[in-house]
Short mmCIF file of C-alpha atoms in Angstrom, two decimals:
data_model
loop_
_atom_site.label_atom_id
_atom_site.label_comp_id
_atom_site.label_asym_id
_atom_site.label_seq_id
_atom_site.Cartn_x
_atom_site.Cartn_y
_atom_site.Cartn_z
CA MET A 1 -0.02 0.05 0.06
CA MET A 2 1.10 3.58 -0.87
CA SER A 3 1.95 5.74 2.23
CA LYS A 4 0.10 8.76 2.95
CA TYR A 5 3.12 11.02 1.57
CA HIS A 6 2.77 9.29 -1.77
CA LYS A 7 -0.89 9.33 -1.84
CA LYS A 8 -0.79 13.08 -1.20
CA ALA A 9 1.68 13.64 -3.81
CA ILE A 10 -0.10 11.90 -6.58
CA LEU A 11 -3.35 13.71 -5.27
CA SER A 12 -1.86 17.03 -5.35
CA LEU A 13 -0.91 16.71 -9.12
CA PHE A 14 -4.53 15.75 -9.99
CA VAL A 15 -5.54 18.83 -7.90
CA LEU A 16 -3.49 20.90 -10.31
CA ALA A 17 -5.83 20.34 -13.28
CA SER A 18 -9.03 20.89 -11.38
CA VAL A 19 -7.64 24.10 -9.92
CA CYS A 20 -6.50 25.29 -13.13
CA GLY A 21 -9.89 24.71 -14.78
CA LYS A 22 -11.91 26.16 -11.99
CA VAL A 23 -9.89 29.50 -11.60
CA SER A 24 -9.50 29.96 -15.21
CA ALA A 25 -13.30 29.57 -15.50
CA GLN A 26 -14.05 32.07 -12.89
CA SER A 27 -11.98 34.60 -14.98
CA SER A 28 -13.47 33.54 -18.28
CA ASN A 29 -14.79 37.06 -18.88
CA ASP A 30 -11.55 37.85 -19.94
CA THR A 31 -10.22 41.36 -20.83
CA ILE A 32 -8.66 39.78 -23.82
CA GLN A 33 -11.44 39.58 -26.43
CA VAL A 34 -10.96 38.08 -29.80
CA GLN A 35 -12.81 38.49 -32.98
CA GLU A 36 -14.00 35.21 -34.84
CA PRO A 37 -11.46 34.57 -37.58
CA LYS A 38 -12.47 33.75 -41.05
CA GLN A 39 -12.50 30.04 -41.84
CA ASP A 40 -10.97 30.43 -45.43
CA SER A 41 -7.92 32.32 -44.31
CA SER A 42 -4.80 31.53 -42.31
CA ILE A 43 -3.65 35.08 -42.10
CA VAL A 44 -6.70 37.14 -40.70
CA LEU A 45 -5.84 39.18 -37.80
CA ASN A 46 -7.53 39.08 -34.36
CA THR A 47 -8.08 42.36 -32.65
CA GLU A 48 -7.51 41.87 -28.97
CA LYS A 49 -7.42 44.16 -26.09
CA ASN A 50 -3.92 44.32 -24.78
CA ASN A 51 -4.88 44.20 -20.95
CA PHE A 52 -3.77 41.41 -18.56
CA ASN A 53 -6.01 40.12 -16.16
CA TYR A 54 -4.16 39.65 -12.93
CA LYS A 55 -6.36 36.79 -11.58
CA ARG A 56 -4.58 34.57 -14.08
CA LEU A 57 -1.57 34.82 -11.97
CA ILE A 58 -3.09 33.30 -8.99
CA VAL A 59 -2.68 29.70 -9.87
CA PRO A 60 0.88 29.86 -11.46
CA THR A 61 2.16 31.96 -8.40
CA VAL A 62 0.77 29.32 -5.98
CA PHE A 63 2.44 26.63 -7.82
CA ILE A 64 5.76 28.31 -8.40
CA GLY A 65 5.60 29.30 -4.60
CA TYR A 66 5.15 25.85 -3.53
CA GLY A 67 8.07 24.42 -5.68
CA VAL A 68 10.46 27.26 -4.50
CA ALA A 69 9.40 26.41 -0.68
CA SER A 70 9.85 22.80 -1.46
CA LEU A 71 13.66 23.70 -1.85
CA THR A 72 14.20 24.72 1.81
CA VAL A 73 11.20 24.21 3.96
CA LYS A 74 11.95 21.07 5.87
CA ASP A 75 8.30 19.53 5.82
CA LEU A 76 8.16 20.03 2.05
CA LYS A 77 11.59 18.49 1.51
CA LYS A 78 10.36 15.50 3.57
CA LEU A 79 7.62 15.01 1.30
CA ASN A 80 9.88 15.12 -1.64
CA PHE A 81 12.07 12.43 -0.15
CA SER A 82 9.22 10.20 1.19
CA THR A 83 7.68 10.16 -2.28
CA ARG A 84 10.83 9.32 -4.07
CA ASP A 85 11.36 6.44 -1.63
CA GLU A 86 7.85 5.17 -1.93
CA ILE A 87 8.07 5.10 -5.77
CA ASN A 88 11.39 3.31 -5.78
CA GLU A 89 10.09 0.81 -3.30
CA HIS A 90 7.29 -0.12 -5.74
CA LYS A 91 9.99 -0.26 -8.74
CA PRO A 92 7.57 1.18 -11.54
CA ASP A 93 8.65 0.61 -15.30
CA HIS A 94 10.63 3.63 -16.42
CA ILE A 95 8.74 4.47 -19.54
CA LYS A 96 9.49 7.59 -21.91
CA LEU A 97 5.82 8.54 -22.71
CA ASP A 98 6.18 11.90 -20.71
CA SER A 99 8.50 13.01 -23.54
CA TYR A 100 5.61 12.95 -25.91
CA THR A 101 2.52 13.84 -23.72
CA GLN A 102 4.04 17.03 -22.85
CA PHE A 103 3.35 18.16 -26.45
CA ALA A 104 0.01 16.11 -26.66
CA PRO A 105 -2.50 18.92 -25.69
CA ALA A 106 -1.01 21.46 -28.42
CA ALA A 107 -1.12 18.59 -30.99
CA LEU A 108 -4.71 18.12 -30.10
CA VAL A 109 -5.50 21.61 -30.78
CA TYR A 110 -4.14 21.38 -34.21
CA GLY A 111 -5.60 18.12 -35.06
CA LEU A 112 -9.12 19.26 -33.81
CA ASN A 113 -8.77 22.27 -35.95
CA ALA A 114 -7.76 20.07 -38.98
CA ILE A 115 -10.88 18.19 -38.56
CA GLY A 116 -13.28 21.05 -38.28
CA VAL A 117 -13.62 21.71 -34.50
CA GLU A 118 -12.29 25.41 -34.62
CA GLY A 119 -10.70 27.01 -31.59
CA LYS A 120 -10.52 30.74 -30.95
CA HIS A 121 -7.65 31.51 -33.37
CA ASN A 122 -6.57 30.55 -36.83
CA PHE A 123 -3.50 28.51 -37.72
CA ARG A 124 -1.09 31.45 -37.88
CA ASP A 125 -2.14 33.24 -34.83
CA ARG A 126 -2.19 30.21 -32.61
CA THR A 127 1.06 29.06 -33.80
CA ILE A 128 2.53 32.46 -32.89
CA ILE A 129 0.96 32.20 -29.46
CA TYR A 130 2.09 28.66 -28.83
CA GLY A 131 5.66 29.32 -30.28
CA THR A 132 6.00 32.32 -28.01
CA SER A 133 4.68 30.10 -24.91
CA MET A 134 7.24 27.68 -25.65
CA LEU A 135 10.15 30.19 -25.99
CA ILE A 136 9.11 31.61 -22.64
CA THR A 137 9.11 28.35 -21.02
CA SER A 138 12.49 27.49 -22.04
CA ALA A 139 13.75 31.01 -21.16
CA ILE A 140 12.61 30.45 -17.65
CA THR A 141 13.33 26.68 -17.02
CA ILE A 142 16.64 26.25 -18.77
CA PRO A 143 18.53 28.93 -16.77
CA LEU A 144 16.75 28.21 -13.43
CA LYS A 145 18.01 24.57 -13.74
CA HIS A 146 21.56 25.85 -13.82
CA ILE A 147 21.14 28.34 -11.11
CA VAL A 148 19.26 26.38 -8.60
CA LYS A 149 21.42 23.19 -9.43
CA GLU A 150 19.17 20.77 -7.40
CA GLU A 151 20.05 17.25 -7.61
CA ARG A 152 17.70 14.83 -9.45
CA PRO A 153 16.24 11.86 -7.39
CA ASP A 154 18.17 9.48 -9.56
CA GLU A 155 21.50 11.50 -8.97
CA SER A 156 22.22 11.71 -12.77
CA ASN A 157 22.92 15.55 -12.61
CA ASN A 158 22.06 18.73 -10.82
CA LEU A 159 19.35 20.09 -13.19
CA SER A 160 16.26 18.90 -11.62
CA PHE A 161 14.33 22.18 -10.57
CA PRO A 162 11.99 23.12 -12.18
CA SER A 163 10.48 20.08 -14.31
CA GLY A 164 10.90 21.27 -17.99
CA HIS A 165 8.77 18.39 -19.06
CA THR A 166 5.93 19.38 -16.90
CA ALA A 167 6.33 23.02 -17.71
CA ILE A 168 5.86 22.27 -21.39
CA ALA A 169 2.92 20.02 -20.56
CA PHE A 170 1.16 22.59 -18.46
CA ALA A 171 1.77 25.44 -21.12
CA SER A 172 0.41 23.11 -23.89
CA ALA A 173 -2.61 22.36 -21.71
CA GLN A 174 -3.30 25.94 -20.73
CA PHE A 175 -3.00 26.81 -24.66
CA MET A 176 -5.74 24.15 -25.42
CA PHE A 177 -7.86 25.47 -22.51
CA ARG A 178 -7.49 29.11 -23.97
CA GLU A 179 -8.36 27.99 -27.40
CA TYR A 180 -11.52 26.06 -26.38
CA LYS A 181 -12.78 27.33 -23.22
CA ASP A 182 -15.40 29.44 -24.77
CA THR A 183 -16.66 27.04 -27.21
CA ASN A 184 -16.32 23.65 -25.41
CA PHE A 185 -15.19 24.09 -21.76
CA LEU A 186 -14.80 20.14 -21.16
CA LEU A 187 -12.90 19.90 -24.17
CA GLY A 188 -10.77 22.80 -23.09
CA ILE A 189 -9.87 21.48 -19.69
CA SER A 190 -9.05 17.89 -21.23
CA GLY A 191 -5.57 18.80 -21.79
CA TYR A 192 -4.99 19.12 -18.12
CA SER A 193 -4.98 15.29 -17.82
CA LEU A 194 -2.31 14.79 -20.16
CA ALA A 195 -0.15 17.49 -18.32
CA VAL A 196 -0.89 15.79 -15.03
CA PHE A 197 0.22 12.32 -16.57
CA THR A 198 3.47 13.90 -17.60
CA GLY A 199 4.06 15.37 -14.13
CA ILE A 200 3.33 12.01 -12.51
CA TYR A 201 5.69 10.03 -14.85
CA ARG A 202 8.48 12.36 -14.48
CA MET A 203 8.41 11.37 -10.80
CA LEU A 204 7.94 7.64 -11.50
CA ASN A 205 10.77 7.78 -13.97
CA ASP A 206 12.97 9.12 -11.04
CA LYS A 207 13.83 12.36 -12.71
CA HIS A 208 12.04 14.80 -10.51
CA TRP A 209 10.80 15.64 -6.86
CA VAL A 210 7.33 16.68 -6.31
CA GLY A 211 8.16 20.24 -5.85
CA ASP A 212 9.91 20.28 -9.26
CA VAL A 213 6.75 19.14 -10.96
CA VAL A 214 4.46 21.59 -8.98
CA ALA A 215 6.79 24.55 -9.98
CA GLY A 216 7.05 23.18 -13.59
CA ALA A 217 3.27 23.30 -13.87
CA GLY A 218 3.18 26.91 -12.63
CA PHE A 219 5.90 28.09 -14.95
CA GLY A 220 4.15 26.52 -17.82
CA ILE A 221 0.72 28.12 -17.14
CA LEU A 222 2.32 31.32 -16.58
CA SER A 223 4.42 31.20 -19.92
CA THR A 224 1.03 30.65 -21.85
CA GLU A 225 -0.70 33.66 -20.22
CA LEU A 226 2.25 35.64 -20.99
CA ALA A 227 2.15 34.67 -24.60
CA TYR A 228 -1.59 35.57 -25.03
CA TRP A 229 -0.93 38.86 -23.51
CA LEU A 230 2.18 39.36 -25.73
CA TYR A 231 0.49 38.09 -28.89
CA PRO A 232 -0.69 41.64 -30.10
CA LYS A 233 2.58 43.36 -29.70
CA ILE A 234 4.24 40.34 -31.70
CA ASN A 235 1.76 40.31 -34.31
CA ASN A 236 2.34 44.05 -34.92
CA MET A 237 6.12 43.38 -35.03
CA LEU A 238 5.54 40.75 -37.67
CA GLY A 239 3.66 43.09 -39.99
CA GLY A 240 0.18 42.08 -38.55
CA LYS A 241 -1.49 45.28 -40.10
CA ASN A 242 -0.18 44.55 -43.60
CA LYS A 243 -2.97 42.54 -45.29
CA ASN A 244 -0.45 41.55 -48.14
CA SER A 245 2.16 39.93 -45.86
CA ALA A 246 1.97 36.52 -44.50
CA THR A 247 3.72 34.94 -41.62
CA MET A 248 4.17 31.29 -40.69
CA VAL A 249 5.84 30.84 -37.02
CA MET A 250 6.48 27.06 -35.98
CA PRO A 251 8.00 25.90 -32.76
CA PHE A 252 10.43 23.14 -32.85
CA TYR A 253 11.86 20.60 -30.37
CA GLN A 254 15.03 18.43 -31.47
CA ASP A 255 18.06 17.20 -29.48
CA LYS A 256 16.55 18.44 -26.31
CA SER A 257 16.59 22.02 -27.55
CA VAL A 258 13.41 24.20 -28.30
CA GLY A 259 13.24 26.61 -30.69
CA ILE A 260 11.07 28.69 -33.02
CA GLY A 261 11.15 28.96 -36.85
CA LEU A 262 9.84 31.94 -39.12
CA VAL A 263 8.95 32.26 -42.53
CA LYS A 264 7.59 35.66 -43.87
CA THR A 265 6.40 36.90 -47.28
CA PHE A 266 5.54 40.50 -48.23
#
């Protein structure tokens, strides 16, 4: 039987998904309003009010705060170690699905749009948003790993905090939620289950502590919220007001590196 610490750790990850959905739903009267894009165009612009809703910072701030506290607070560190010990006692199989499920919610957005289940933005605009989110996520998590230098549970290196896989997973899940929350709420929150799965398997694979995963979730959600806020500015920089121009922005992940590609025609 699992110890109470292990149960609490796993339960806390599922709570991440429900809390994200509930808090986001409460602030669904968003100050960022988007016009419906034309179905036959991939370069139609969305007009948005560039105001940031501070309520969207509540959930990521709490998660990040917990993760940071777990680095030094005795009881939270104890939970980290007890969860790791409980997992190792059961010797779960180490699978690599978490390397793919981190991108699954975003992939679903593109897949659903391809079969006619439209989200808030057209292909061009949502690609800019998601690409920006991935860049912000990487810009936060990668330097922090080298600054904090927390040892991984499996002692393979000192790049444990925060969990990059979990950050990408929750950034992708938040992206899916923002795209579908107004048209299909249940579909929008479904991406969080994949994000939670990713976070759990980062621990089951002995790569991260509980605090790493919770912090990663916070950074991921924050990155996507910042991406939606920055989108109007980025769109203008890419020539969004020029109807004769077209821009394609595609994020990529290769050899453990995240980047973004840009193709622009005038």
